[in-house]
Amino acid sequence: MSNKLIVLMLDGVSADYLLTESGRLPHLSALSKRGFQIDRLHAEVCGTSLPGRVSMLTGAKADVSGVYGNKIWDGASFRYATPYDVRVPTIPGRAKAAGKTVAVMGFGMVRLEDADIYMPPWWVGTFIQRARDAAPIPSEQGWLKIIQHQNHHPHFVSTMQAAGLPVTLPQMPAATPGERFLFGIASDQAMFNWVGALAASQDGPDLIFAEVLVTDTLQHYSGYKSEQAHWSVQYVDSLVGLVVERLRLAGKVDEYNIAVMSDHGHSPIDQALRPEVIIPNATFCSEGSMLHVVPKDADELAQIEAALAPFGVTRYTSAHVPADFRKQVVTFAAPPRTSFEHEQENPERLPLMKPNAVSSHGLKPGEPGDDRFAIFAGPDVPPGKIGEADAVQIAPTFATLLGLGTSDFMAPPVFATAQA
Ligand SMILES: [Zn+2]
């Protein structure tokens, strides 16, 4: 057993995309060919980014992990979830407690204390602070702590100096949208360069978690399978190749298991409902096609339900909300190919508009568009392929590959290790 693992998360690459466009993705295809593929890895509820990450990290369902949306209700308001909202142990935390070395290269939702080498996600400042809302929501203390972290870890610094790589994110302007986009894709590339160089180093970390974001952004605003989206998925496929090639150059391909997957899928959206027009006085927060509402009383809930009904919006269970807030947070789901949005200007106060995000996720649970791909390859991964798996099976699979116990996870791993 190598007991070493690299986890690479490619944001928003759907199961359907990989199943229909693998010809564009030679590096993922090569990993799949020598490894194990899950065709349809179902999304967490909700199928949005922070729940997707936390599910990978914990193996717990959202009502137990505490992160059921990008924003969660804290009893007073909806605010962005932070790594310090995760209520159960994470894979990096478990690995570190077991004496393993852990590196986190920009993977959201891991606490600083759960890694030896920690590079904050490049998007924390932009995505979390500016948000996608008309009125910015201030960063929570948990994210501020992470933004302020400077990675000066001696092994990281000496490794990058030896590899001829920088030790900071690209130093470039990020004032205009174009500059910010370029900073984002250069930062995604920097993270995967660091992953490859760390894994190729002497005494490389036992566990490395990393992620790239560009695929999600471009699909949202250019469209599912748009030319821009195709470019973005091919770009991150080449970044996966960069990691593997750095391992190969160092003769360490057989030293690491690699897991590559997404946090959720993506699929076309035709129309966007505007809750600020339909239920203007309610306290609400949207997650893709799902809407969380905190009504003041039964009368207000009845009014909200009646106002949403003409748009095909129906009540959905709040079983994904932790028990301590489940009675307060009422969940609604939009019809197919419809999302909730409230960040665009809406001077005419239209209840239904063309969507800003023409491809999205966080659909009504069970919709196949939210399914994502997952591929495992490496010395301890048995070759194989399965049609589907549940989100909760991923963390115990990581635990198996790391040689950690799996008995306290709620679901079994996807496979037994090759030599086990
Ligand atoms: Zn995402």
Coordinates of C-alpha atoms and ligand atoms in Angstrom, one line a residue:
M1 CA 0.0 0.0 0.0
S2 CA 1.3 3.5 -0.9
N3 CA -1.2 5.1 1.5
K4 CA -0.6 8.4 -0.3
L5 CA -3.4 10.3 -2.1
I6 CA -3.8 13.4 -4.2
V7 CA -7.4 14.7 -4.6
L8 CA -8.0 17.1 -7.5
M9 CA -11.4 18.7 -7.7
L10 CA -12.5 20.2 -11.0
D11 CA -15.4 22.5 -10.2
G12 CA -18.7 21.8 -12.0
V13 CA -17.7 19.1 -14.6
S14 CA -20.8 17.0 -15.0
A15 CA -21.1 13.2 -15.4
D16 CA -22.8 13.8 -18.7
Y17 CA -19.9 16.0 -19.9
L18 CA -17.3 13.3 -19.3
L19 CA -19.5 10.6 -20.8
T20 CA -20.1 12.5 -24.0
E21 CA -16.9 14.6 -24.5
S22 CA -14.1 12.3 -23.3
G23 CA -12.5 12.7 -26.7
R24 CA -11.5 16.2 -25.6
L25 CA -10.1 15.0 -22.3
P26 CA -7.0 12.8 -22.9
H27 CA -5.6 13.1 -19.4
L28 CA -8.8 12.2 -17.6
S29 CA -9.3 9.4 -20.1
A30 CA -5.8 8.0 -19.5
L31 CA -6.4 8.0 -15.7
S32 CA -9.8 6.3 -16.2
K33 CA -8.2 3.7 -18.5
R34 CA -5.7 2.6 -15.8
G35 CA -8.0 3.2 -12.9
F36 CA -11.6 3.2 -11.6
Q37 CA -14.4 5.4 -12.9
I38 CA -17.7 6.3 -11.3
D39 CA -19.9 7.4 -14.3
R40 CA -22.5 9.2 -12.2
L41 CA -21.5 10.4 -8.7
H42 CA -24.6 11.9 -7.3
A43 CA -24.4 15.4 -5.8
E44 CA -24.9 16.3 -2.2
V45 CA -28.1 18.2 -1.2
C46 CA -27.9 21.0 -2.2
G47 CA -25.9 20.4 -5.3
T48 CA -23.9 23.6 -4.8
S49 CA -20.2 24.1 -4.3
L50 CA -19.6 24.3 -0.6
P51 CA -21.8 21.3 0.2
G52 CA -20.1 19.4 -2.6
R53 CA -16.7 20.1 -1.0
V54 CA -17.7 19.3 2.5
S55 CA -19.3 16.0 1.4
M56 CA -16.0 15.0 -0.1
L57 CA -14.2 16.0 3.0
T58 CA -16.4 14.3 5.6
G59 CA -18.5 11.5 4.1
A60 CA -21.4 12.9 6.1
K61 CA -24.8 14.1 4.7
A62 CA -25.4 17.8 4.9
D63 CA -27.7 17.6 7.9
V64 CA -24.8 16.1 9.9
S65 CA -21.9 18.1 8.4
G66 CA -23.8 21.3 8.8
V67 CA -23.1 22.6 5.3
Y68 CA -26.2 22.2 3.2
G69 CA -25.8 25.3 1.1
N70 CA -23.2 27.9 0.1
K71 CA -25.1 30.0 2.5
I72 CA -26.5 28.6 5.8
W73 CA -29.0 30.0 8.3
D74 CA -27.4 30.8 11.6
G75 CA -30.5 31.7 13.5
A76 CA -30.3 35.3 12.6
S77 CA -29.4 35.5 8.9
F78 CA -28.2 33.5 5.9
R79 CA -24.4 33.8 5.6
Y80 CA -21.6 32.0 3.7
A81 CA -20.6 28.7 5.3
T82 CA -16.9 28.6 6.4
P83 CA -14.6 25.7 7.1
Y84 CA -15.3 26.3 10.8
D85 CA -19.0 25.5 10.3
V86 CA -18.2 21.9 9.4
R87 CA -19.5 19.9 12.4
V88 CA -17.7 16.6 11.9
P89 CA -14.1 15.4 11.3
T90 CA -12.6 15.9 7.8
I91 CA -10.3 13.6 5.9
P92 CA -7.4 16.1 6.2
G93 CA -8.1 16.4 9.9
R94 CA -8.2 12.6 10.4
A95 CA -5.1 12.1 8.3
K96 CA -3.2 14.7 10.3
A97 CA -4.3 13.2 13.6
A98 CA -3.0 9.9 12.4
G99 CA 0.4 11.4 11.9
K100 CA 0.3 11.9 8.2
T101 CA 1.5 15.1 6.4
V102 CA -1.3 17.0 4.7
A103 CA -1.1 19.8 2.1
V104 CA -4.1 21.8 1.0
M105 CA -3.6 23.8 -2.2
G106 CA -6.5 26.1 -2.5
F107 CA -9.2 23.5 -1.6
G108 CA -12.1 25.4 0.0
M109 CA -13.7 24.3 3.3
V110 CA -10.6 22.8 5.0
R111 CA -9.5 24.4 8.3
L112 CA -6.0 25.9 8.6
E113 CA -5.4 23.6 11.6
D114 CA -6.2 20.4 9.6
A115 CA -3.2 20.8 7.2
D116 CA 0.6 21.1 7.6
I117 CA 1.0 23.1 4.3
Y118 CA -1.9 25.4 3.6
M119 CA -2.4 27.7 0.6
P120 CA -5.8 29.5 0.9
P121 CA -8.1 29.3 -2.1
W122 CA -7.4 32.1 -4.5
W123 CA -11.1 32.9 -4.8
V124 CA -11.8 33.4 -1.1
G125 CA -11.3 37.2 -1.4
T126 CA -13.4 37.6 -4.6
F127 CA -16.0 34.9 -4.4
I128 CA -16.7 35.1 -0.7
Q129 CA -16.4 38.9 -0.1
R130 CA -17.9 40.4 -3.1
A131 CA -20.3 37.5 -3.5
R132 CA -22.9 37.3 -6.3
D133 CA -25.3 39.6 -4.6
A134 CA -26.4 43.2 -5.2
A135 CA -25.5 43.9 -1.5
P136 CA -22.2 42.3 -0.6
I137 CA -22.3 40.0 2.4
P138 CA -19.3 40.5 4.7
S139 CA -16.8 37.7 5.2
E140 CA -17.2 35.6 8.2
Q141 CA -14.4 35.4 10.8
G142 CA -13.6 31.9 9.5
W143 CA -12.8 33.1 6.0
L144 CA -11.0 36.2 7.2
K145 CA -8.7 33.9 9.2
I146 CA -8.0 31.9 6.1
I147 CA -7.5 34.9 3.8
Q148 CA -4.9 36.3 6.2
H149 CA -2.9 33.0 6.3
Q150 CA 0.5 33.3 4.6
N151 CA 2.0 30.0 3.5
H152 CA 5.7 30.1 4.4
H153 CA 6.0 26.4 5.2
P154 CA 9.8 25.5 4.8
H155 CA 9.1 22.3 2.9
F156 CA 6.9 24.2 0.5
V157 CA 9.3 27.1 0.0
S158 CA 12.4 24.9 -0.5
T159 CA 10.5 22.5 -2.9
M160 CA 9.3 25.3 -5.1
Q161 CA 12.7 27.0 -5.1
A162 CA 14.3 23.7 -6.2
A163 CA 11.5 23.2 -8.8
G164 CA 11.9 26.7 -10.2
L165 CA 8.4 27.7 -9.3
P166 CA 7.1 30.8 -7.5
V167 CA 5.9 30.5 -3.9
T168 CA 3.0 33.0 -4.2
L169 CA 0.0 33.3 -6.4
P170 CA 0.6 35.2 -9.7
Q171 CA 1.4 38.8 -9.0
M172 CA -0.8 40.5 -11.6
P173 CA -3.6 43.1 -11.7
A174 CA -7.1 41.9 -11.0
A175 CA -9.2 45.1 -11.3
T176 CA -11.2 44.5 -14.5
P177 CA -13.3 41.4 -15.2
G178 CA -10.7 40.3 -17.9
E179 CA -7.8 40.7 -15.5
R180 CA -9.7 38.9 -12.8
F181 CA -10.4 36.0 -15.2
L182 CA -6.8 35.8 -16.2
F183 CA -5.7 35.9 -12.5
G184 CA -8.2 33.0 -11.8
I185 CA -6.9 30.7 -14.5
A186 CA -3.3 31.5 -13.7
S187 CA -4.0 30.8 -10.0
D188 CA -5.7 27.5 -10.9
Q189 CA -2.6 26.6 -12.8
A190 CA -0.3 27.7 -10.0
M191 CA -2.2 25.4 -7.5
F192 CA -1.8 22.3 -9.7
N193 CA 1.9 23.1 -10.4
W194 CA 2.4 23.2 -6.6
V195 CA 0.5 19.9 -6.2
G196 CA 2.8 18.2 -8.8
A197 CA 6.0 19.7 -7.4
L198 CA 5.1 18.8 -3.8
A199 CA 4.2 15.2 -4.8
A200 CA 7.4 14.9 -6.8
S201 CA 9.5 16.2 -3.8
Q202 CA 11.6 14.1 -1.4
D203 CA 9.2 13.2 1.5
G204 CA 6.2 14.6 -0.3
P205 CA 3.0 15.0 1.7
D206 CA 0.8 11.9 2.3
L207 CA -2.3 13.7 1.4
I208 CA -2.8 16.7 -1.0
F209 CA -6.2 18.3 -1.6
A210 CA -6.5 20.9 -4.5
E211 CA -9.1 22.4 -6.7
V212 CA -9.7 24.5 -9.8
L213 CA -12.6 26.8 -10.4
V214 CA -12.5 28.1 -14.0
T215 CA -14.8 25.3 -15.4
D216 CA -17.7 26.4 -13.1
T217 CA -17.4 30.1 -13.9
L218 CA -17.3 29.7 -17.7
Q219 CA -20.2 27.2 -17.8
H220 CA -22.3 29.5 -15.7
Y221 CA -21.9 32.6 -17.9
S222 CA -21.1 31.1 -21.3
G223 CA -23.3 28.1 -21.3
Y224 CA -23.1 24.3 -21.0
K225 CA -21.0 22.9 -23.8
S226 CA -20.4 26.5 -25.1
E227 CA -17.0 26.9 -26.9
Q228 CA -15.8 28.7 -23.8
A229 CA -16.9 25.8 -21.6
H230 CA -15.3 23.3 -23.8
W231 CA -12.1 25.3 -23.6
S232 CA -12.2 25.4 -19.8
V233 CA -12.7 21.7 -19.3
Q234 CA -9.9 20.9 -21.7
Y235 CA -7.7 23.5 -19.8
V236 CA -8.3 21.8 -16.5
D237 CA -7.8 18.4 -18.1
S238 CA -4.3 19.6 -19.2
L239 CA -3.7 20.8 -15.6
V240 CA -4.4 17.2 -14.4
G241 CA -1.8 16.1 -17.0
L242 CA 0.6 18.6 -15.5
V243 CA 0.4 16.9 -12.1
V244 CA 0.8 13.4 -13.6
E245 CA 3.7 14.5 -15.7
R246 CA 5.5 16.0 -12.7
L247 CA 5.1 12.7 -10.9
R248 CA 6.3 10.8 -13.9
L249 CA 9.4 13.0 -14.2
A250 CA 10.2 12.3 -10.6
G251 CA 9.6 8.5 -11.0
K252 CA 6.7 8.7 -8.5
V253 CA 3.7 7.7 -10.5
D254 CA 3.4 4.5 -8.4
E255 CA 3.8 6.4 -5.2
Y256 CA 0.5 8.3 -5.2
N257 CA -3.1 7.4 -5.7
I258 CA -4.9 10.1 -7.6
A259 CA -8.6 11.0 -7.3
V260 CA -10.2 13.4 -9.7
M261 CA -13.8 14.5 -9.5
S262 CA -16.2 17.4 -9.4
D263 CA -18.3 18.9 -6.6
H264 CA -21.5 18.8 -8.7
G265 CA -22.6 18.8 -12.3
H266 CA -23.9 21.5 -14.7
S267 CA -26.8 21.7 -17.1
P268 CA -28.6 24.3 -19.2
I269 CA -31.0 26.8 -17.5
D270 CA -33.7 28.6 -19.5
Q271 CA -35.3 30.9 -17.0
A272 CA -34.6 32.6 -13.6
L273 CA -37.2 33.2 -10.9
R274 CA -36.7 36.4 -8.9
P275 CA -37.7 35.8 -5.3
E276 CA -37.2 39.4 -4.3
V277 CA -40.2 40.2 -6.6
I278 CA -42.3 37.1 -5.9
I279 CA -41.9 37.1 -2.1
P280 CA -40.5 40.6 -1.4
N281 CA -40.9 40.6 2.4
A282 CA -39.7 37.1 3.1
T283 CA -36.3 36.1 4.5
F284 CA -34.9 33.8 1.8
C285 CA -31.7 32.5 0.2
S286 CA -31.3 30.6 -3.1
E287 CA -29.1 27.7 -4.0
G288 CA -29.4 27.2 -7.7
S289 CA -32.9 25.8 -8.2
M290 CA -33.5 25.4 -4.5
L291 CA -34.8 28.2 -2.3
H292 CA -34.4 28.3 1.5
V293 CA -37.0 30.4 3.3
V294 CA -37.3 31.3 7.0
P295 CA -41.0 32.3 7.5
K296 CA -42.0 34.3 10.6
D297 CA -45.0 32.1 11.2
A298 CA -47.5 29.7 9.6
D299 CA -49.5 32.5 8.0
E300 CA -46.4 33.9 6.2
L301 CA -45.4 30.4 5.1
A302 CA -48.9 29.9 3.5
Q303 CA -48.5 33.3 1.7
I304 CA -45.0 32.4 0.5
E305 CA -46.2 29.0 -0.8
A306 CA -49.2 30.5 -2.6
A307 CA -47.0 33.2 -4.2
L308 CA -44.4 30.6 -5.5
A309 CA -47.0 28.1 -6.7
P310 CA -48.0 29.8 -10.0
F311 CA -44.3 29.5 -11.1
G312 CA -44.3 25.7 -10.5
V313 CA -42.3 26.1 -7.3
T314 CA -43.1 23.3 -4.8
R315 CA -42.3 22.5 -1.2
Y316 CA -39.4 20.2 -0.7
T317 CA -38.2 18.4 2.4
S318 CA -35.7 20.2 4.7
A319 CA -34.2 16.9 5.8
H320 CA -30.8 18.2 4.5
V321 CA -30.9 21.0 7.1
P322 CA -29.3 20.2 10.5
A323 CA -32.0 19.2 13.1
D324 CA -31.3 22.4 15.2
F325 CA -32.4 24.7 12.4
R326 CA -34.7 22.3 10.4
K327 CA -38.0 23.7 11.8
Q328 CA -37.0 27.2 10.8
V329 CA -35.7 26.7 7.3
V330 CA -38.4 25.7 4.7
T331 CA -37.1 24.4 1.4
F332 CA -38.7 25.0 -2.1
A333 CA -37.7 23.5 -5.5
A334 CA -38.1 25.2 -8.9
P335 CA -39.3 23.3 -12.0
P336 CA -36.7 21.8 -14.4
R337 CA -34.3 24.2 -16.2
T338 CA -35.3 27.0 -13.9
S339 CA -33.1 28.6 -11.2
F340 CA -33.5 31.3 -8.6
E341 CA -31.4 34.4 -9.1
H342 CA -31.2 37.8 -7.4
E343 CA -27.9 39.4 -8.2
Q344 CA -28.8 41.0 -11.6
E345 CA -30.5 44.4 -11.8
N346 CA -34.2 44.1 -12.2
P347 CA -35.6 47.6 -12.6
E348 CA -38.9 46.4 -14.1
R349 CA -39.4 44.1 -11.1
L350 CA -40.0 41.0 -13.3
P351 CA -40.8 37.8 -11.4
L352 CA -39.2 35.7 -14.2
M353 CA -36.3 36.7 -16.4
K354 CA -33.7 35.3 -18.7
P355 CA -31.0 33.8 -16.5
N356 CA -27.7 35.4 -15.9
A357 CA -26.2 32.0 -15.3
V358 CA -27.3 30.1 -18.4
S359 CA -25.9 26.8 -17.1
S360 CA -26.1 25.9 -13.4
H361 CA -26.4 23.3 -10.7
G362 CA -28.1 22.8 -7.3
L363 CA -31.1 21.4 -9.2
K364 CA -34.0 19.6 -7.5
P365 CA -32.3 16.6 -5.9
G366 CA -32.3 13.5 -8.2
E367 CA -32.0 15.5 -11.4
P368 CA -29.2 13.9 -13.5
G369 CA -27.7 17.3 -14.5
D370 CA -26.3 17.6 -11.0
D371 CA -24.4 14.2 -11.3
R372 CA -20.6 14.6 -11.5
F373 CA -17.8 12.3 -12.6
A374 CA -15.1 10.7 -10.4
I375 CA -12.0 8.8 -11.4
F376 CA -9.4 7.1 -9.2
A377 CA -6.1 5.8 -10.4
G378 CA -2.9 4.6 -8.7
P379 CA -1.1 1.7 -7.1
D380 CA -3.9 0.8 -4.7
V381 CA -6.8 1.4 -7.0
P382 CA -8.4 -1.7 -8.6
P383 CA -9.3 -1.2 -12.3
G384 CA -13.0 -0.9 -12.8
K385 CA -16.1 1.1 -13.6
I386 CA -19.5 1.5 -11.9
G387 CA -22.6 3.3 -13.1
E388 CA -23.3 5.3 -10.0
A389 CA -22.3 6.1 -6.4
D390 CA -23.5 8.3 -3.6
A391 CA -21.7 11.4 -2.3
V392 CA -21.2 9.9 1.1
Q393 CA -19.1 7.0 -0.4
I394 CA -16.2 9.3 -1.4
A395 CA -14.7 10.2 1.9
P396 CA -14.5 6.6 3.1
T397 CA -12.9 5.7 -0.2
F398 CA -10.2 8.4 0.5
A399 CA -9.8 6.9 4.0
T400 CA -9.3 3.5 2.6
L401 CA -6.6 4.7 0.2
L402 CA -4.9 6.5 3.1
G403 CA -4.9 3.4 5.2
L404 CA -7.2 5.1 7.8
G405 CA -10.2 3.3 9.4
T406 CA -13.5 3.4 7.7
S407 CA -15.8 2.0 10.4
D408 CA -17.2 5.4 11.6
F409 CA -18.4 6.5 8.2
M410 CA -22.1 6.1 7.3
A411 CA -21.4 4.5 3.9
P412 CA -18.9 2.0 2.6
P413 CA -16.0 2.9 0.3
V414 CA -16.6 2.6 -3.5
F415 CA -14.0 -0.1 -3.7
A416 CA -11.6 -2.2 -1.6
T417 CA -8.0 -1.3 -2.3
A418 CA -6.2 -3.4 -4.9
Q419 CA -3.9 -5.2 -2.5
A420 CA -6.3 -5.4 0.4
Ligands
ZN1 ZN -18.8 24.2 -7.6

